Amino acid sequence: MCRNITELRGLEPPATDEEIAAAALQFVRKVSGLRQPPPGAAEAFETAAAEVAASVHRLLEALPARRQPPATVPPLRRPEVRARLGR
């Protein structure tokens, strides 16, 4: 569906809550076709992202360890993204 969602399984150190929430929000944006929710739908949008993030947490905890880390670095770990976000 979306090739830009980064693999979080097998990261060292493990994926943070912030990285999981960012991936969940990206997924919800993709499936909804909206970057921002329309007026009156913000709560549904945020609830969907929180539910996806919770599911991802459970999934990552249940999967076995990877032998090799993912081929790509999550965006929130890239220096240019962190600089742009002011972190």
Coordinates of C-alpha atoms in Angstrom, one line a residue:
M1 CA 0.0 0.0 0.0
C2 CA 2.5 2.6 1.1
R3 CA 6.2 2.0 0.3
N4 CA 7.2 4.9 2.5
I5 CA 6.2 3.4 5.8
T6 CA 9.5 2.3 7.4
E7 CA 10.1 -1.1 8.9
L8 CA 10.3 -0.8 12.7
R9 CA 11.0 -4.5 13.6
G10 CA 14.6 -5.2 14.4
L11 CA 15.9 -1.7 15.1
E12 CA 18.7 -1.2 17.5
P13 CA 17.8 0.4 19.8
P14 CA 14.2 -0.8 19.5
A15 CA 11.6 1.5 17.9
T16 CA 10.5 4.3 20.2
D17 CA 6.9 5.2 21.0
E18 CA 7.4 8.3 19.0
E19 CA 8.5 6.3 15.9
I20 CA 5.6 3.9 16.2
A21 CA 3.1 6.8 16.6
A22 CA 4.6 8.5 13.5
A23 CA 4.2 5.4 11.5
A24 CA 0.7 4.9 12.7
L25 CA -0.3 8.5 11.8
Q26 CA 1.3 8.0 8.4
F27 CA -0.8 4.9 7.9
V28 CA -4.0 6.6 8.9
R29 CA -3.3 9.5 6.6
K30 CA -2.7 7.1 3.7
V31 CA -5.8 5.0 4.2
S32 CA -8.0 8.1 4.8
G33 CA -6.5 10.0 1.9
L34 CA -6.3 13.0 4.2
R35 CA -3.3 14.9 5.6
Q36 CA -5.5 16.6 8.2
P37 CA -8.9 15.5 9.3
P38 CA -11.9 17.6 8.3
P39 CA -13.6 19.6 11.1
G40 CA -15.5 17.4 13.4
A41 CA -13.4 14.3 12.6
A42 CA -10.2 15.1 14.5
E43 CA -11.1 12.8 17.3
A44 CA -11.8 9.8 15.0
F45 CA -8.5 10.5 13.2
E46 CA -6.5 10.6 16.5
T47 CA -8.3 7.5 17.8
A48 CA -7.5 5.5 14.7
A49 CA -3.8 6.5 14.9
A50 CA -3.7 5.5 18.6
E51 CA -5.4 2.2 17.9
V52 CA -2.9 1.4 15.0
A53 CA 0.0 2.4 17.3
A54 CA -1.2 0.1 20.0
S55 CA -1.6 -2.8 17.5
V56 CA 2.0 -2.1 16.3
H57 CA 3.3 -2.2 19.8
R58 CA 1.6 -5.6 20.4
L59 CA 2.9 -6.9 17.0
L60 CA 6.5 -5.9 17.6
E61 CA 6.5 -7.5 21.0
A62 CA 5.1 -10.8 19.7
L63 CA 7.5 -11.1 16.7
P64 CA 10.8 -13.0 17.0
A65 CA 14.0 -11.0 16.9
R66 CA 15.5 -10.2 13.4
R67 CA 18.9 -11.5 12.4
Q68 CA 19.7 -8.3 10.5
P69 CA 18.4 -4.7 11.0
P70 CA 16.0 -3.2 8.4
A71 CA 17.7 -1.8 5.3
T72 CA 16.4 1.7 5.9
V73 CA 16.8 4.0 8.8
P74 CA 13.5 5.4 10.2
P75 CA 12.9 9.1 9.4
L76 CA 13.0 10.2 13.0
R77 CA 16.5 8.8 13.3
R78 CA 17.9 10.6 10.3
P79 CA 19.9 13.8 11.1
E80 CA 18.3 15.9 8.4
V81 CA 14.8 15.1 9.6
R82 CA 15.7 15.7 13.2
A83 CA 17.2 19.1 12.2
R84 CA 14.1 20.0 10.3
L85 CA 11.9 19.1 13.3
G86 CA 14.2 21.0 15.7
R87 CA 15.2 18.0 17.7

